[in-house]
mmCIF file of C-alpha atoms and ligand atoms in Angstrom:
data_model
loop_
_atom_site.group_PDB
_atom_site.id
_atom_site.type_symbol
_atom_site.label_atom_id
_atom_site.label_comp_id
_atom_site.label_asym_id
_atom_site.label_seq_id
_atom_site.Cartn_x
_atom_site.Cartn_y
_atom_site.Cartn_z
ATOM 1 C CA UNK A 251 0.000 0.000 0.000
ATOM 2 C CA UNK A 252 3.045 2.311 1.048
ATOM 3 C CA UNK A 253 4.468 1.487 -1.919
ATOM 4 C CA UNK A 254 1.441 2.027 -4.365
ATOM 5 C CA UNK A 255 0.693 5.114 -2.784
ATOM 6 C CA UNK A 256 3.709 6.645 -3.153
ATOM 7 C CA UNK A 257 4.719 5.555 -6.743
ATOM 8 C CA UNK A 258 0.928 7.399 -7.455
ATOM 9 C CA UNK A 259 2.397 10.616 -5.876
ATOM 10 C CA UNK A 260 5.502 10.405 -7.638
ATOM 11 C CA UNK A 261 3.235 9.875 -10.738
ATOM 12 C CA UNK A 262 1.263 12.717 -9.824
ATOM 13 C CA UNK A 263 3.987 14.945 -9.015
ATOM 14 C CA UNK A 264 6.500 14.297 -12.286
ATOM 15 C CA UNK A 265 3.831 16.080 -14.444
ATOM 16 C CA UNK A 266 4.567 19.335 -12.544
ATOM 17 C CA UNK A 267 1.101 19.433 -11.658
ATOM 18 C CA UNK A 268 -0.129 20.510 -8.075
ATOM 19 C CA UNK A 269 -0.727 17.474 -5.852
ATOM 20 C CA UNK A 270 -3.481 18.103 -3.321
ATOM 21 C CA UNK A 271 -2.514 15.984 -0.020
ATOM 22 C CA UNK A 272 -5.786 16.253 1.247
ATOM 23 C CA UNK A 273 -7.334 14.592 -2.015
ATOM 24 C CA UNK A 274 -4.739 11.837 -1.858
ATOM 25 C CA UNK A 275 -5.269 11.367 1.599
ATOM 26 C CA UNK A 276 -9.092 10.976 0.902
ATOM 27 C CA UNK A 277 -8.702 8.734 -1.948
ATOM 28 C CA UNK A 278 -6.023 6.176 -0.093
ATOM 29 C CA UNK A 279 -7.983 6.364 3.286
ATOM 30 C CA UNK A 280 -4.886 7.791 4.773
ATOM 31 C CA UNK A 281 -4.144 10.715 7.256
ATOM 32 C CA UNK A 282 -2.564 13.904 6.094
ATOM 33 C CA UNK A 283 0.428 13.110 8.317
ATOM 34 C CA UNK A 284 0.815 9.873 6.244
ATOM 35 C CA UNK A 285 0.981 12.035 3.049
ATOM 36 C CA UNK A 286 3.074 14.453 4.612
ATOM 37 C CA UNK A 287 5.554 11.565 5.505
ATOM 38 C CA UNK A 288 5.730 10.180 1.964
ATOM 39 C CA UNK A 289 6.323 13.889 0.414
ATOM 40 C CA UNK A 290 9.154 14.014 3.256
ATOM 41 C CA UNK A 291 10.611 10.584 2.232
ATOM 42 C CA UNK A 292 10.997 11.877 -1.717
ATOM 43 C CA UNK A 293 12.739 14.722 -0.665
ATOM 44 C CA UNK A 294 15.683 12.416 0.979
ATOM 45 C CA UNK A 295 15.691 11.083 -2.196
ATOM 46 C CA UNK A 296 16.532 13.928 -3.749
ATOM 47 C CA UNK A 297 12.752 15.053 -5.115
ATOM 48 C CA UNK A 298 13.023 18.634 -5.109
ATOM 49 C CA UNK A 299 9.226 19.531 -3.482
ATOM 50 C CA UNK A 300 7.891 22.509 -2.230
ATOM 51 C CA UNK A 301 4.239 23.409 -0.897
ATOM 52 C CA UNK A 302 1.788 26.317 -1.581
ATOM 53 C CA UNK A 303 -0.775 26.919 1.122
ATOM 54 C CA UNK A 304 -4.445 25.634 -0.356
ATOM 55 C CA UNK A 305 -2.766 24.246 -3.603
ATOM 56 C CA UNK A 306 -0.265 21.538 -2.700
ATOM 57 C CA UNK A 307 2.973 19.692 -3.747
ATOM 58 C CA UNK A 308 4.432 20.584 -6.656
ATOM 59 C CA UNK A 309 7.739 19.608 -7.986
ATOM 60 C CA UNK A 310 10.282 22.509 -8.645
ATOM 61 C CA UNK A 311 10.879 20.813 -12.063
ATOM 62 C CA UNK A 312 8.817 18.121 -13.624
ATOM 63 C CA UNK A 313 10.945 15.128 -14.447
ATOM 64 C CA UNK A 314 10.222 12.427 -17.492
ATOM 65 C CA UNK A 315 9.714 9.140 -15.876
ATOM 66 C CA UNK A 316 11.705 6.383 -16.804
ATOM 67 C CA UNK A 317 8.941 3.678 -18.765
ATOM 68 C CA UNK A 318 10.136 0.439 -19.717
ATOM 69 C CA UNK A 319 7.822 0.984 -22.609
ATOM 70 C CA UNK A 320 9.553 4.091 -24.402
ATOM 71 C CA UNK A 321 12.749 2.053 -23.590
ATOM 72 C CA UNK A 322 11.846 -1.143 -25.432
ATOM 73 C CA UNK A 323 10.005 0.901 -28.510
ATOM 74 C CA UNK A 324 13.428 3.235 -29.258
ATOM 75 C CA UNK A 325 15.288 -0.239 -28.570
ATOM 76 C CA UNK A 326 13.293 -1.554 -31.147
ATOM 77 C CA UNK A 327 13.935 1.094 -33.578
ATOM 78 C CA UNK A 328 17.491 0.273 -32.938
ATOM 79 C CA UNK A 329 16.833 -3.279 -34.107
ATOM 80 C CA UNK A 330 17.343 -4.935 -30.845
ATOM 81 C CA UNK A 331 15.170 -6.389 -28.126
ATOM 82 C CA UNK A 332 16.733 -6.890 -25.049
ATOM 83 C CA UNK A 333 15.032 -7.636 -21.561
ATOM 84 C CA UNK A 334 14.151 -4.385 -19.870
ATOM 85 C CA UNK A 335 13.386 -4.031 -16.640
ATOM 86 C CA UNK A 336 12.681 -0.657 -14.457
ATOM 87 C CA UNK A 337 12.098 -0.036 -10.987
ATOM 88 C CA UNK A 338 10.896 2.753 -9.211
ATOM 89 C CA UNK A 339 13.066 2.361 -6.322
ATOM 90 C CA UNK A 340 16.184 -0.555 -5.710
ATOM 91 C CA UNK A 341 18.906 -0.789 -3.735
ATOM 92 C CA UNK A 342 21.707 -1.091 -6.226
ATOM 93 C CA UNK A 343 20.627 -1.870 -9.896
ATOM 94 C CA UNK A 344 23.962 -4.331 -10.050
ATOM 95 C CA UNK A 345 22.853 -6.032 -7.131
ATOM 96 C CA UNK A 346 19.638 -6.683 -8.182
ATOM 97 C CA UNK A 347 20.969 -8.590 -11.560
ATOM 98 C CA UNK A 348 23.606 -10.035 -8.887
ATOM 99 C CA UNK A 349 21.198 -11.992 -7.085
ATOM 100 C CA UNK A 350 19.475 -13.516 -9.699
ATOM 101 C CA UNK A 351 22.827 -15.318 -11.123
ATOM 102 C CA UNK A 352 22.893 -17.929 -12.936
ATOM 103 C CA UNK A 353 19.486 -19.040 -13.463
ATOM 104 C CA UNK A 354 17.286 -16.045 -13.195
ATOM 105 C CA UNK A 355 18.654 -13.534 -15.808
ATOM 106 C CA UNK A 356 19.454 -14.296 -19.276
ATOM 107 C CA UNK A 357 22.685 -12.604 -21.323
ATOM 108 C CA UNK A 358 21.575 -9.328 -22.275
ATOM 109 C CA UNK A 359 19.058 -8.154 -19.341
ATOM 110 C CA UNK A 360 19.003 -4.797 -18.600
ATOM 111 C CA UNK A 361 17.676 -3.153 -14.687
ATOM 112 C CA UNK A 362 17.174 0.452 -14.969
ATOM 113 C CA UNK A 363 16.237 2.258 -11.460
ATOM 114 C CA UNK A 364 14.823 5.788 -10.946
ATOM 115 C CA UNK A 365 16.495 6.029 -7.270
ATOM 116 C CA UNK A 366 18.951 3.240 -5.741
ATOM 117 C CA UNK A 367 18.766 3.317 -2.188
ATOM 118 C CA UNK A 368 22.907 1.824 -1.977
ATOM 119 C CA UNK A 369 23.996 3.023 -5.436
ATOM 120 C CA UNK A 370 27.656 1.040 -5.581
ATOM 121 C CA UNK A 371 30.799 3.307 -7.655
ATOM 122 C CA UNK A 372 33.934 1.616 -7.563
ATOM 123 C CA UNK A 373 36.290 1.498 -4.249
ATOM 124 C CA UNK A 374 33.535 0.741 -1.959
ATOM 125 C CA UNK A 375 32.544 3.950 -2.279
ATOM 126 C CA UNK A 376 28.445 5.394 -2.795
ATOM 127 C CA UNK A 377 27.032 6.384 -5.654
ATOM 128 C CA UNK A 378 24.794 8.869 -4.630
ATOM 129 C CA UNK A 379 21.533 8.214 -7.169
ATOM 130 C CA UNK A 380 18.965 10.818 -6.692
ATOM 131 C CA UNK A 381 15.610 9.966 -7.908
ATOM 132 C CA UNK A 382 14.583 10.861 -11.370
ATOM 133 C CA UNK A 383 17.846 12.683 -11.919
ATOM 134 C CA UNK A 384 20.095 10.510 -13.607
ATOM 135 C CA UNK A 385 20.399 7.310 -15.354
ATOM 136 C CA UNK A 386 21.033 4.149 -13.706
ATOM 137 C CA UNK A 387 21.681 0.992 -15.597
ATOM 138 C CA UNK A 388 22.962 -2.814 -15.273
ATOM 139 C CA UNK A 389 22.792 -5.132 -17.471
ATOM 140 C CA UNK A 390 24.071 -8.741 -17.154
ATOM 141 C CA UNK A 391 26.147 -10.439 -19.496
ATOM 142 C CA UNK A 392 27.386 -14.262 -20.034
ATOM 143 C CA UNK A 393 30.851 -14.122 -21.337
ATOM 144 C CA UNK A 394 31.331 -16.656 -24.104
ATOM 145 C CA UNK A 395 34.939 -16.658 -24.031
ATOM 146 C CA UNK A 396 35.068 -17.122 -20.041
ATOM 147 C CA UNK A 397 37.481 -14.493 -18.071
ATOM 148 C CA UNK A 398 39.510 -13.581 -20.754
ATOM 149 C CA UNK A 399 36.660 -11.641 -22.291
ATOM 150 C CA UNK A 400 36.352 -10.095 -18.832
ATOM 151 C CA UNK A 401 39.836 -8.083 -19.398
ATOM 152 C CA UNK A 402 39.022 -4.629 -21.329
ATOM 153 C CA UNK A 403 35.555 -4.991 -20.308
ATOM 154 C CA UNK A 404 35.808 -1.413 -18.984
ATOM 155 C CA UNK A 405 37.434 -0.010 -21.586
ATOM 156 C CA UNK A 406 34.746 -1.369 -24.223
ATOM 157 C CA UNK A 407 31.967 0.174 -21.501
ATOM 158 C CA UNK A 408 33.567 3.545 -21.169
ATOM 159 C CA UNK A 409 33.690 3.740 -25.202
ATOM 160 C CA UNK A 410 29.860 2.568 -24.941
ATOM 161 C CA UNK A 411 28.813 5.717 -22.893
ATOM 162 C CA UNK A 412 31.191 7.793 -24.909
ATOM 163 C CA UNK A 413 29.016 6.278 -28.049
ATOM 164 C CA UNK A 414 25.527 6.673 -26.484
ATOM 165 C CA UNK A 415 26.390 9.984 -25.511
ATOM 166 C CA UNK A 416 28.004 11.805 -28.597
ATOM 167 C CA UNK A 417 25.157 9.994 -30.506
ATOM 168 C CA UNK A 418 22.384 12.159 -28.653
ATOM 169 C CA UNK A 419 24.782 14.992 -27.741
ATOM 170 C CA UNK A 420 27.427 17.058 -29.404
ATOM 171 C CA UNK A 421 29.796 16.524 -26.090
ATOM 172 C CA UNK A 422 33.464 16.617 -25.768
ATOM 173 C CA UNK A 423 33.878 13.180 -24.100
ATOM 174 C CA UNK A 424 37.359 11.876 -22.630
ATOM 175 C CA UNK A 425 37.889 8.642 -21.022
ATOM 176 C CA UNK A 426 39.988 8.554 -18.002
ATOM 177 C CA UNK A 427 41.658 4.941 -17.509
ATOM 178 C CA UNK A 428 40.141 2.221 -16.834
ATOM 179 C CA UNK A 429 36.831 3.168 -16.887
ATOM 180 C CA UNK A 430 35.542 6.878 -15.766
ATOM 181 C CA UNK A 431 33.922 8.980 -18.503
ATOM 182 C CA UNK A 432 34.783 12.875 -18.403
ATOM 183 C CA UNK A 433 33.873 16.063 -20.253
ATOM 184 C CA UNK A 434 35.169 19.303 -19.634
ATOM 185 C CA UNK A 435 37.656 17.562 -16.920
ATOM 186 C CA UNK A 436 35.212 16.998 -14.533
ATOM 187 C CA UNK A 437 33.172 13.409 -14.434
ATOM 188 C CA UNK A 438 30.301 12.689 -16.036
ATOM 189 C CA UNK A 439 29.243 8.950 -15.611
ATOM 190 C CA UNK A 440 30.847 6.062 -14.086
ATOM 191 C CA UNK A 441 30.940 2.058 -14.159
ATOM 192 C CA UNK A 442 30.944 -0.573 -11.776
ATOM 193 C CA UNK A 443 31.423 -3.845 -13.353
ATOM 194 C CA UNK A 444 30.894 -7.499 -11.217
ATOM 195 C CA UNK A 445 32.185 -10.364 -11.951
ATOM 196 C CA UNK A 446 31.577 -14.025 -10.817
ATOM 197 C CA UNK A 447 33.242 -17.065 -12.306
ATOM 198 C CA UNK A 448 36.008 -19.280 -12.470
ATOM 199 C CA UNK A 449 39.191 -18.945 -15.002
ATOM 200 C CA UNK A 450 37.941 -22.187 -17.202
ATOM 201 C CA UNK A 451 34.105 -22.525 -16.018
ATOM 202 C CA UNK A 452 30.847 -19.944 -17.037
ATOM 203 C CA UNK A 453 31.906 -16.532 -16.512
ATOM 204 C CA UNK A 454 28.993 -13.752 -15.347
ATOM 205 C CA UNK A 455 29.474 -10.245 -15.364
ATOM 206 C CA UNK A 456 27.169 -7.369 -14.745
ATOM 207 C CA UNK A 457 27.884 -4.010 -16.174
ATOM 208 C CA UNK A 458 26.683 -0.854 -13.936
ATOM 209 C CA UNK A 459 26.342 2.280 -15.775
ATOM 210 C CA UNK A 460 25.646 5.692 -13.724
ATOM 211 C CA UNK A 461 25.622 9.299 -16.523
ATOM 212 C CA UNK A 462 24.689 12.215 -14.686
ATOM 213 C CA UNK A 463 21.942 13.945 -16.722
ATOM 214 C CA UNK A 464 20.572 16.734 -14.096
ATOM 215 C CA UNK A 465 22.103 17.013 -10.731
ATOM 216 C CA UNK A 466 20.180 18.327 -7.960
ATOM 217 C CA UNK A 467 21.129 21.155 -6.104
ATOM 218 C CA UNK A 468 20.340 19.166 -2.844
ATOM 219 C CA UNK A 469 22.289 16.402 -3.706
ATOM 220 C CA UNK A 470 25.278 18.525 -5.510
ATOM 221 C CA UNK A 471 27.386 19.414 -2.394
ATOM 222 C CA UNK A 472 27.406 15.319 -1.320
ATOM 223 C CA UNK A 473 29.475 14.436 -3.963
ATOM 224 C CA UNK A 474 33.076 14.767 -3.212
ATOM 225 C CA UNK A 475 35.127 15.192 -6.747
ATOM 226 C CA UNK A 476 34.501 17.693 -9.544
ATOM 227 C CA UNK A 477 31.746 16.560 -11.726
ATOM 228 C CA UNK A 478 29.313 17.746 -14.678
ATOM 229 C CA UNK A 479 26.312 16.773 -15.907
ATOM 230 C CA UNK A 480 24.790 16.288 -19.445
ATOM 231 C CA UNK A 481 21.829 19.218 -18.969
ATOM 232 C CA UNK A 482 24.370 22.130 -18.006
ATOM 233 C CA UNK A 483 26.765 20.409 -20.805
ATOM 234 C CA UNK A 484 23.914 20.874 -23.545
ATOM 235 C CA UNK A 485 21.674 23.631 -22.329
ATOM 236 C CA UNK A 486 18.556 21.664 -22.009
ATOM 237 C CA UNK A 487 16.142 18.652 -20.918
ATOM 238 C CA UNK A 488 17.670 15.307 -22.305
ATOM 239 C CA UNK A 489 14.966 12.605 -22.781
ATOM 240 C CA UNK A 490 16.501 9.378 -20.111
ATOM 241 C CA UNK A 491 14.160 6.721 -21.845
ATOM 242 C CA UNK A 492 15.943 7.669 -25.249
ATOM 243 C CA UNK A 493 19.345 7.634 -23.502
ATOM 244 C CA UNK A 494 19.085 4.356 -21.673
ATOM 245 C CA UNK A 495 18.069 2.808 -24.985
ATOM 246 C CA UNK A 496 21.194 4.313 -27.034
ATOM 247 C CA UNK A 497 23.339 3.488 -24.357
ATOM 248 C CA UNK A 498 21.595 -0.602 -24.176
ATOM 249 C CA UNK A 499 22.232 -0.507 -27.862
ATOM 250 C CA UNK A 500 25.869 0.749 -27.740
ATOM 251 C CA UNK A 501 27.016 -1.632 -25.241
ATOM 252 C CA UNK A 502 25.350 -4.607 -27.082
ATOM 253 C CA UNK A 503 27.452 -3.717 -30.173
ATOM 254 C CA UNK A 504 31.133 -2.793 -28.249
ATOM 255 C CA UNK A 505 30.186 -6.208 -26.349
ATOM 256 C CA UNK A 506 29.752 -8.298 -29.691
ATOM 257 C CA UNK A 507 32.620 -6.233 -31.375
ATOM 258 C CA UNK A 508 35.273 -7.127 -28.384
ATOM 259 C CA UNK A 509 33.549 -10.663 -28.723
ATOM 260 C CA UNK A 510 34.494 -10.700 -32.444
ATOM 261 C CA UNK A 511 37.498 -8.259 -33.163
ATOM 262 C CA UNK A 512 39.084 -8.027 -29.777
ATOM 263 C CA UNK A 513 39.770 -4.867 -27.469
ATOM 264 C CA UNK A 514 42.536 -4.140 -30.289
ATOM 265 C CA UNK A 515 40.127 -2.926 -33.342
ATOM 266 C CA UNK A 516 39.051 -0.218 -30.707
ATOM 267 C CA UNK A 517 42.231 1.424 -29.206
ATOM 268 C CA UNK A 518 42.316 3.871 -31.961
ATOM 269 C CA UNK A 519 39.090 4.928 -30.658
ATOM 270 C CA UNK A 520 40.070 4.879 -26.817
ATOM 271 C CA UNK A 521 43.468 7.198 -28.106
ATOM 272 C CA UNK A 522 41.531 9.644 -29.467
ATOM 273 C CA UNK A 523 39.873 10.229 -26.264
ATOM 274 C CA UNK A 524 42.334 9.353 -23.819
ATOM 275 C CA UNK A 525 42.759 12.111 -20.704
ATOM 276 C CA UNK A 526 46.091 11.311 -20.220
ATOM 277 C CA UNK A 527 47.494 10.284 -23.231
ATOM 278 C CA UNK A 528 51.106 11.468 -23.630
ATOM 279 C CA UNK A 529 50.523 13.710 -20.296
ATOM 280 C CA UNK A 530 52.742 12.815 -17.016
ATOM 281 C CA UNK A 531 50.467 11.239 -14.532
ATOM 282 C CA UNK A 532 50.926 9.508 -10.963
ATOM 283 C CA UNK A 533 49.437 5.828 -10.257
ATOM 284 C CA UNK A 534 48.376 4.918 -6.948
ATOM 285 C CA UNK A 535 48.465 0.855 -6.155
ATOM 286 C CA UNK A 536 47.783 0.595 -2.501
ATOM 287 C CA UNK A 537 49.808 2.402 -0.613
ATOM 288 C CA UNK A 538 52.451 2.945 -3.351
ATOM 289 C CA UNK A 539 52.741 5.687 -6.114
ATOM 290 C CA UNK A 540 54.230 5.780 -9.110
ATOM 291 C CA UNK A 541 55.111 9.225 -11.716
ATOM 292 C CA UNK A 542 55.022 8.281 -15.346
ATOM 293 C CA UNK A 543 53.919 9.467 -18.239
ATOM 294 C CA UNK A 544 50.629 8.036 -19.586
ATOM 295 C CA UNK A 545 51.594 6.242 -23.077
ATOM 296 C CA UNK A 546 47.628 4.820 -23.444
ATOM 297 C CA UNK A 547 46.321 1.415 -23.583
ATOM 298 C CA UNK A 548 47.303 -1.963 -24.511
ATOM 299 C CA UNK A 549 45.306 -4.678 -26.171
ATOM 300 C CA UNK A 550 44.711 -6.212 -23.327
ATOM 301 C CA UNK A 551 43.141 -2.857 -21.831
ATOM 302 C CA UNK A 552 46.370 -2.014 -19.235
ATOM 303 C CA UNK A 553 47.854 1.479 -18.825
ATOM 304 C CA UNK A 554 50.911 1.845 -20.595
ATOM 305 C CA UNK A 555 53.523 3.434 -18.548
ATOM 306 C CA UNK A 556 56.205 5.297 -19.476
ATOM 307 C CA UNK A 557 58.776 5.171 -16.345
ATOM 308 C CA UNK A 558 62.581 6.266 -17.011
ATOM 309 C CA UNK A 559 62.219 5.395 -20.855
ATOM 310 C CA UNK A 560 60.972 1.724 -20.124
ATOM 311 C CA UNK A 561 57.081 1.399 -21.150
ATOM 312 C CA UNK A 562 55.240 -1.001 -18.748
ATOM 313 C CA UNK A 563 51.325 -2.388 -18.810
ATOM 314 C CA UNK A 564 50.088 -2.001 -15.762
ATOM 315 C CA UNK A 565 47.300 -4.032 -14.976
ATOM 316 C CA UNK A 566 45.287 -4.454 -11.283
ATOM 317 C CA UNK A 567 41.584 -3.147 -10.730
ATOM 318 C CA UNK A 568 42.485 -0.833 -7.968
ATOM 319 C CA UNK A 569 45.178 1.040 -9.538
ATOM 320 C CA UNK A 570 43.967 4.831 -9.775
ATOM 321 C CA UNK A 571 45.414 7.455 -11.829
ATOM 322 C CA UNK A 572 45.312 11.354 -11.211
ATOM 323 C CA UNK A 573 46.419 14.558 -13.001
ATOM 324 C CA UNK A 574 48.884 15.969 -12.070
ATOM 325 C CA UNK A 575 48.646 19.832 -11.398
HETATM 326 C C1 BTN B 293 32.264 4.799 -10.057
HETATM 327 O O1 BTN B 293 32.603 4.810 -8.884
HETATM 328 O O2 BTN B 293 32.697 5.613 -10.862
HETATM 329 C C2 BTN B 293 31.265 3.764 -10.550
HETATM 330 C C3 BTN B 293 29.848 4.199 -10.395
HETATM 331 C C4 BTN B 293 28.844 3.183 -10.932
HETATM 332 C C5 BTN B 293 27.421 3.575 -10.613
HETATM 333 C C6 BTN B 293 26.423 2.689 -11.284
HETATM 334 S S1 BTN B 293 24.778 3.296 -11.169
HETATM 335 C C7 BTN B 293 24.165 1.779 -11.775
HETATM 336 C C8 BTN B 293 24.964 0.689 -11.128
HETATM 337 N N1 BTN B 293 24.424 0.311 -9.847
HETATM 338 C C9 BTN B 293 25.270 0.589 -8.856
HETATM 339 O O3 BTN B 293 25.042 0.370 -7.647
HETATM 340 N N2 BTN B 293 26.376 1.162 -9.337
HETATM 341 C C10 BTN B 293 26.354 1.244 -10.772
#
């Protein structure tokens, strides 16, 4: 009932109409203070609602809702049909594809949330995922060709979003190694990607996608690193239902295209957008750092690293790389 009741306010709300809580109240049989607790419970999540004596709620900016429908029909148009699935409200949309391994999801499925309650980025650290702000995306994959396949496999994302993105947007992208997708030096999406498998059995991955698309002001001073998002970068309202399904489609064809051609028919691509390409940057593994100067990408999808004339790949998940000023 909670649950119902709220998704109809949210419903009610992301028109930019007035929501009476007295008429809601009336309709669900509910007290005022009920109402007055759910409008309180969308503004933690980042809903940005104010009230006008003897009108109501109204949102400070009506929001498109993400609809599984307009996700599939663009798909479509796109030629492809993959399993779509959206949810109001999840914890983490890579969990939830997580949890159904092996025998619940099929290769290809795709969970799109409007607010994850323990958005995942990469480090342990949150993702914080206001609702109806941004886009947040899994989708699960069976890698054919086992762990191997699973090296580059951010690398082929980041040029995904960088794809999905310049195809709806005319947006200087740059991909920062391994897998964080910039414009205008400050961050614009990131991936999480999780993996489960052994070296020479079935190998499962799911592919977590955040793009920042409208930030908040509420929810702009919690997150602690420069970032940007893709209304101030264009000037205007980008439709999320169009750009989940251009991003679905991009990653299905980088996904079949590292399947069939490797990670190597798409370094060319990566080096044209490289942050650090040719620049000196330092590496942090652990505890330890390292100054070098970033000489791109190998086939394999490892940093190439220019240290007193010897060029080294550096490999690792939890190797980070920073600018330096
Ligand atoms: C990073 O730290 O840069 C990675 C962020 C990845 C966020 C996305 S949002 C969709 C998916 N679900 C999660 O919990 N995380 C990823």
């Amino acid at each position: 009932m909670a649950k119902t009741l709220r998704e109809d306010i949210i419903k009610a709300l992301a028109s930019g109409q007035f929501v009476s809580g007295q008429v809601i109240a009336d309709q669900y049989g509910v007290s005022r203070a009920a109402i007055s607790n759910q409008i309180n419970a969308l503004i933690d999540m980042g809903l940005d609602i104010f009230k006008v004596r003897g009108k109501g709620y109204q949102l400070a900016n009506p929001i498109a809702l993400l609809n599984r429908s307009d996700v599939t029909n663009f798909l479509a148009c796109l030629g492809q049909d993959s399993p779509v699935e959206v949810h109001s409200i999840i914890d983490s949309t890579n969990d939830y594809l997580m949890r159904k391994l092996p025998h619940q999801v099929t290769s290809g499925q795709v969970c799109l949330a409007e607010y994850q309650k323990a958005g995942r980025g990469r480090r342990g650290r949150q993702w914080i995922s206001p609702f109806g702000s941004h886009l947040y995306l899994s989708v699960y994959y069976k890698l054919e060709q086992g762990m191997s396949q699973a090296m580059g496999l951010s690398l082929v994302t980041a040029l995904a979003v960088k794809d999905a993105i310049r195809q709806l947007a005319d947006i200087d992208i740059q991909l920062k190694w391994p897998n964080d997708v910039y414009a205008n030096g400050k961050k614009l999406a990131g991936i999480l990607i999780d993996l489960e498998g052994q070296p020479t059995g079935d190998c499962h991955c799911v592919i977590g996608i955040g793009i920042n698309v409208q930030m908040p002001e509420s929810m702009a001073l919690l997150i602690d690193q420069p970032w940007t998002d893709i209304t101030s970068l264009v000037g205007g309202k980008v439709d999320r239902n169009l750009l989940a399904a251009t991003l679905i489609y991009c990653l299905n064809m980088r996904i079949m295209k590292q399947r069939d051609s490797g990670l190597a028919s798409m370094l060319e691509d990566w080096h044209q957008h490289d942050l650090f390409l040719n620049k000196e940057i330092k590496l942090l593994t652990g505890s330890k750092e390292t100054q070098g100067v970033c000489r791109g990408v190998n086939e394999q999808g490892a940093l190439m690293l220019e240290v007193d004339g010897i060029i080294k790949p550096i490999y690792g998940g939890e190797v980070s790389v920073r600018g330096l000023s």
